Amino acid sequence: MSEHLTVVDHPLVQHKLTLMRDKGTSTAVFRQLLREITLLLAYEVTRELKLTTRHIETPMEEMDAPILAGKKLALVSILRAGNGMLDGVLELVPSARVGFVGLYRDEETLKPVQYYFKAPEGLKDRLVIAVDPMLATGNSSAAAIDLLKEAGATDIRFLCLLAAPEGVARMKEAHPDVNIVTASLDRELNSKGYIMPGLGDAGDRMFGTK
Ligand code: URA
């Protein structure tokens, strides 16, 4: 696997993903599983966070103990499905700052259209984790990363649940510096831009809109 893409093959991640793919899984369970699986993926995507040391006293003696260095990380949800991944990351990193990028996919052209952007201050000094469950064509993901870079971000990771080879290739071409962490690299996109075998429309499944 290239540095650019990390597929988390932990058995708990794969088990939960299978339950999420199953079309018989209810909205409530789907959302709960997404929160749980995101927490496990967040563990992987934060693996290289920088550490410094703090001098502390344990009940036994003094020590220089490791502690996170630098500014709090910024978590950016690509609306609307990205919101389903916020809680899982925030459970692991409760002090993260949170931003939102609103893009919708034009169903004709499959191109992203921006309608909202709000990011935490000081992006250039933070690790920025952009979250969106489905890396499909990669067009909206690449556009979201463009906006984050324009806002100053320099150290960005992309966290998703499923990735299509087409989306990974598009991201690699547009943003080779942005590492992707996912639970699965699926087979392909269908003619409508859906991931196969996939799990359907992630937003609809988590919010019960269909
Ligand atoms: N967005 C989704 O929600 N599902 C797909 O399969 C592709 C894009």
CSV table of C-alpha atoms and ligand atoms in Angstrom, one decimal:
chain,number,residue,atom,x,y,z
A,1,MET,CA,0.0,0.0,0.0
A,2,SER,CA,1.4,3.4,-0.9
A,3,GLU,CA,2.0,6.0,1.8
A,4,HIS,CA,-0.8,8.0,0.2
A,5,LEU,CA,-3.4,5.5,1.2
A,6,THR,CA,-3.8,3.5,4.4
A,7,VAL,CA,-6.5,0.8,4.6
A,8,VAL,CA,-7.2,0.0,8.2
A,9,ASP,CA,-7.7,-3.8,8.2
A,10,HIS,CA,-8.3,-4.2,12.0
A,11,PRO,CA,-10.9,-6.9,12.5
A,12,LEU,CA,-13.2,-4.7,14.5
A,13,VAL,CA,-13.2,-2.1,11.7
A,14,GLN,CA,-13.9,-4.7,9.1
A,15,HIS,CA,-16.7,-6.3,11.2
A,16,LYS,CA,-18.5,-3.0,11.8
A,17,LEU,CA,-18.1,-2.1,8.1
A,18,THR,CA,-19.9,-5.2,7.0
A,19,LEU,CA,-22.8,-4.4,9.3
A,20,MET,CA,-22.9,-0.9,7.9
A,21,ARG,CA,-22.9,-2.2,4.3
A,22,ASP,CA,-25.8,-4.5,5.0
A,23,LYS,CA,-28.9,-2.8,3.6
A,24,GLY,CA,-31.0,-4.2,6.4
A,25,THR,CA,-29.1,-2.2,9.0
A,26,SER,CA,-31.3,0.5,10.6
A,27,THR,CA,-30.5,4.2,10.5
A,28,ALA,CA,-29.9,4.3,14.3
A,29,VAL,CA,-27.5,1.3,14.2
A,30,PHE,CA,-25.8,2.7,11.1
A,31,ARG,CA,-25.1,6.0,12.8
A,32,GLN,CA,-23.8,4.2,16.0
A,33,LEU,CA,-21.5,2.0,13.9
A,34,LEU,CA,-20.2,5.0,12.0
A,35,ARG,CA,-19.3,6.7,15.3
A,36,GLU,CA,-17.5,3.6,16.6
A,37,ILE,CA,-15.6,2.8,13.4
A,38,THR,CA,-14.6,6.5,13.1
A,39,LEU,CA,-13.1,6.4,16.5
A,40,LEU,CA,-11.0,3.4,15.4
A,41,LEU,CA,-9.9,5.1,12.2
A,42,ALA,CA,-9.1,8.3,14.1
A,43,TYR,CA,-6.6,6.3,16.1
A,44,GLU,CA,-4.8,5.5,12.9
A,45,VAL,CA,-5.1,9.0,11.3
A,46,THR,CA,-3.6,10.6,14.5
A,47,ARG,CA,-0.7,8.2,14.7
A,48,GLU,CA,1.9,10.7,13.7
A,49,LEU,CA,0.8,13.6,16.0
A,50,LYS,CA,3.9,15.3,17.4
A,51,LEU,CA,4.8,14.8,21.1
A,52,THR,CA,6.7,16.9,23.5
A,53,THR,CA,7.3,16.2,27.2
A,54,ARG,CA,5.9,17.6,30.4
A,55,HIS,CA,7.5,17.4,33.7
A,56,ILE,CA,5.1,15.8,36.2
A,57,GLU,CA,5.0,14.0,39.5
A,58,THR,CA,3.4,10.6,39.7
A,59,PRO,CA,2.5,9.4,43.2
A,60,MET,CA,5.9,7.6,43.0
A,61,GLU,CA,8.4,10.1,41.6
A,62,GLU,CA,9.0,12.9,39.1
A,63,MET,CA,9.2,12.2,35.3
A,64,ASP,CA,9.3,13.8,31.9
A,65,ALA,CA,6.1,12.4,30.4
A,66,PRO,CA,5.0,12.6,26.7
A,67,ILE,CA,2.2,15.0,25.8
A,68,LEU,CA,0.8,16.3,22.5
A,69,ALA,CA,2.7,19.2,21.1
A,70,GLY,CA,1.6,22.2,19.2
A,71,LYS,CA,-1.9,23.6,18.5
A,72,LYS,CA,-5.0,21.6,18.8
A,73,LEU,CA,-5.9,19.8,15.7
A,74,ALA,CA,-8.7,20.9,13.4
A,75,LEU,CA,-11.4,18.5,12.3
A,76,VAL,CA,-13.2,19.5,9.2
A,77,SER,CA,-16.5,17.9,8.2
A,78,ILE,CA,-17.4,17.9,4.5
A,79,LEU,CA,-21.2,18.4,4.7
A,80,ARG,CA,-23.4,16.7,5.1
A,81,ALA,CA,-22.2,13.1,5.5
A,82,GLY,CA,-19.0,14.2,7.2
A,83,ASN,CA,-21.0,15.2,10.3
A,84,GLY,CA,-21.6,11.5,11.0
A,85,MET,CA,-17.8,11.1,11.6
A,86,LEU,CA,-17.4,14.1,13.9
A,87,ASP,CA,-18.4,12.4,17.2
A,88,GLY,CA,-16.1,9.5,16.7
A,89,VAL,CA,-13.0,11.7,16.3
A,90,LEU,CA,-14.1,14.1,19.0
A,91,GLU,CA,-14.5,11.2,21.4
A,92,LEU,CA,-10.8,10.5,20.9
A,93,VAL,CA,-9.6,14.2,20.6
A,94,PRO,CA,-12.2,16.2,22.5
A,95,SER,CA,-10.3,19.5,22.3
A,96,ALA,CA,-10.1,19.5,18.5
A,97,ARG,CA,-11.4,22.6,16.7
A,98,VAL,CA,-14.2,21.9,14.2
A,99,GLY,CA,-14.8,23.4,10.8
A,100,PHE,CA,-17.3,22.7,8.0
A,101,VAL,CA,-17.2,22.7,4.2
A,102,GLY,CA,-20.5,22.6,2.4
A,103,LEU,CA,-20.3,21.1,-1.1
A,104,TYR,CA,-23.0,19.3,-2.9
A,105,ARG,CA,-22.5,17.1,-5.9
A,106,ASP,CA,-24.2,18.2,-9.1
A,107,GLU,CA,-25.8,14.9,-10.1
A,108,GLU,CA,-25.4,15.7,-13.8
A,109,THR,CA,-21.8,16.7,-13.9
A,110,LEU,CA,-20.7,15.0,-10.7
A,111,LYS,CA,-18.8,18.3,-10.0
A,112,PRO,CA,-18.8,19.9,-6.5
A,113,VAL,CA,-20.6,23.2,-5.9
A,114,GLN,CA,-19.6,25.1,-2.7
A,115,TYR,CA,-22.3,26.6,-0.4
A,116,TYR,CA,-20.6,26.9,3.0
A,117,PHE,CA,-17.1,27.3,4.4
A,118,LYS,CA,-16.2,27.9,8.1
A,119,ALA,CA,-12.8,26.9,9.5
A,120,PRO,CA,-11.0,27.3,12.8
A,121,GLU,CA,-8.4,30.1,13.0
A,122,GLY,CA,-4.7,29.3,12.6
A,123,LEU,CA,-5.1,26.4,10.2
A,124,LYS,CA,-1.5,26.7,9.1
A,125,ASP,CA,-0.3,25.6,12.5
A,126,ARG,CA,-2.7,22.7,13.0
A,127,LEU,CA,-3.0,19.1,11.8
A,128,VAL,CA,-6.2,19.3,9.7
A,129,ILE,CA,-8.3,16.1,9.4
A,130,ALA,CA,-11.0,16.4,6.7
A,131,VAL,CA,-13.7,13.8,7.1
A,132,ASP,CA,-16.2,12.5,4.6
A,133,PRO,CA,-17.4,8.9,4.7
A,134,MET,CA,-17.3,8.3,0.9
A,135,LEU,CA,-14.3,9.1,-1.3
A,136,ALA,CA,-16.1,8.5,-4.6
A,137,THR,CA,-15.1,10.5,-7.7
A,138,GLY,CA,-12.8,12.6,-5.5
A,139,ASN,CA,-14.0,15.8,-7.0
A,140,SER,CA,-15.7,17.2,-3.9
A,141,SER,CA,-12.9,15.9,-1.7
A,142,ALA,CA,-10.2,17.6,-3.9
A,143,ALA,CA,-12.3,20.8,-3.9
A,144,ALA,CA,-12.7,20.8,-0.1
A,145,ILE,CA,-8.9,20.3,0.3
A,146,ASP,CA,-8.4,23.2,-2.2
A,147,LEU,CA,-10.5,25.4,0.1
A,148,LEU,CA,-8.6,24.3,3.2
A,149,LYS,CA,-5.2,25.0,1.5
A,150,GLU,CA,-6.5,28.5,0.5
A,151,ALA,CA,-7.4,29.1,4.1
A,152,GLY,CA,-3.8,28.3,5.1
A,153,ALA,CA,-3.7,24.6,5.9
A,154,THR,CA,-0.5,22.8,5.1
A,155,ASP,CA,-0.7,19.5,7.0
A,156,ILE,CA,-3.9,17.7,6.0
A,157,ARG,CA,-5.1,14.2,6.2
A,158,PHE,CA,-8.3,12.8,4.7
A,159,LEU,CA,-10.4,10.3,6.7
A,160,CYS,CA,-13.1,8.3,5.0
A,161,LEU,CA,-15.0,5.1,5.5
A,162,LEU,CA,-14.9,3.8,1.9
A,163,ALA,CA,-12.7,4.8,-1.0
A,164,ALA,CA,-13.1,4.1,-4.7
A,165,PRO,CA,-9.9,3.7,-6.8
A,166,GLU,CA,-11.0,6.6,-9.0
A,167,GLY,CA,-11.3,8.9,-6.0
A,168,VAL,CA,-7.9,7.8,-4.6
A,169,ALA,CA,-6.3,8.5,-8.0
A,170,ARG,CA,-8.1,11.9,-8.3
A,171,MET,CA,-6.8,12.9,-4.8
A,172,LYS,CA,-3.3,11.7,-5.5
A,173,GLU,CA,-3.2,13.8,-8.7
A,174,ALA,CA,-4.7,16.9,-7.0
A,175,HIS,CA,-3.2,16.6,-3.5
A,176,PRO,CA,-0.3,14.1,-3.4
A,177,ASP,CA,0.7,15.6,0.0
A,178,VAL,CA,-2.6,14.5,1.6
A,179,ASN,CA,-2.6,11.0,3.1
A,180,ILE,CA,-5.9,9.1,3.1
A,181,VAL,CA,-7.0,6.7,5.8
A,182,THR,CA,-10.0,4.5,5.0
A,183,ALA,CA,-11.6,1.2,6.1
A,184,SER,CA,-11.8,-0.2,2.6
A,185,LEU,CA,-10.7,0.4,-1.0
A,186,ASP,CA,-13.8,-0.8,-2.9
A,187,ARG,CA,-13.9,-2.1,-6.5
A,188,GLU,CA,-15.1,0.8,-8.6
A,189,LEU,CA,-17.7,3.6,-9.2
A,190,ASN,CA,-20.9,2.8,-11.1
A,191,SER,CA,-22.1,5.1,-13.9
A,192,LYS,CA,-23.9,7.3,-11.3
A,193,GLY,CA,-20.8,7.9,-9.3
A,194,TYR,CA,-21.7,5.5,-6.5
A,195,ILE,CA,-19.1,3.2,-4.9
A,196,MET,CA,-19.4,-0.5,-5.6
A,197,PRO,CA,-20.1,-2.6,-3.6
A,198,GLY,CA,-20.3,0.4,-1.3
A,199,LEU,CA,-23.1,1.0,1.2
A,200,GLY,CA,-25.4,3.3,-0.8
A,201,ASP,CA,-25.9,7.0,0.0
A,202,ALA,CA,-24.1,7.5,3.3
A,203,GLY,CA,-26.0,10.7,4.1
A,204,ASP,CA,-29.4,9.1,3.5
A,205,ARG,CA,-28.4,6.0,5.5
A,206,MET,CA,-27.2,8.0,8.5
A,207,PHE,CA,-30.0,10.6,8.5
A,208,GLY,CA,-32.9,8.4,7.3
A,209,THR,CA,-33.7,10.7,4.4
A,210,LYS,CA,-34.7,7.9,2.0
B,1,URA,N1,-21.7,9.3,-1.9
B,1,URA,C1,-22.3,8.3,-1.2
B,1,URA,O1,-23.0,8.6,-0.2
B,1,URA,N2,-22.3,7.0,-1.7
B,1,URA,C2,-21.5,6.7,-2.7
B,1,URA,O2,-21.5,5.5,-3.1
B,1,URA,C3,-20.8,7.7,-3.4
B,1,URA,C4,-20.9,9.0,-3.0
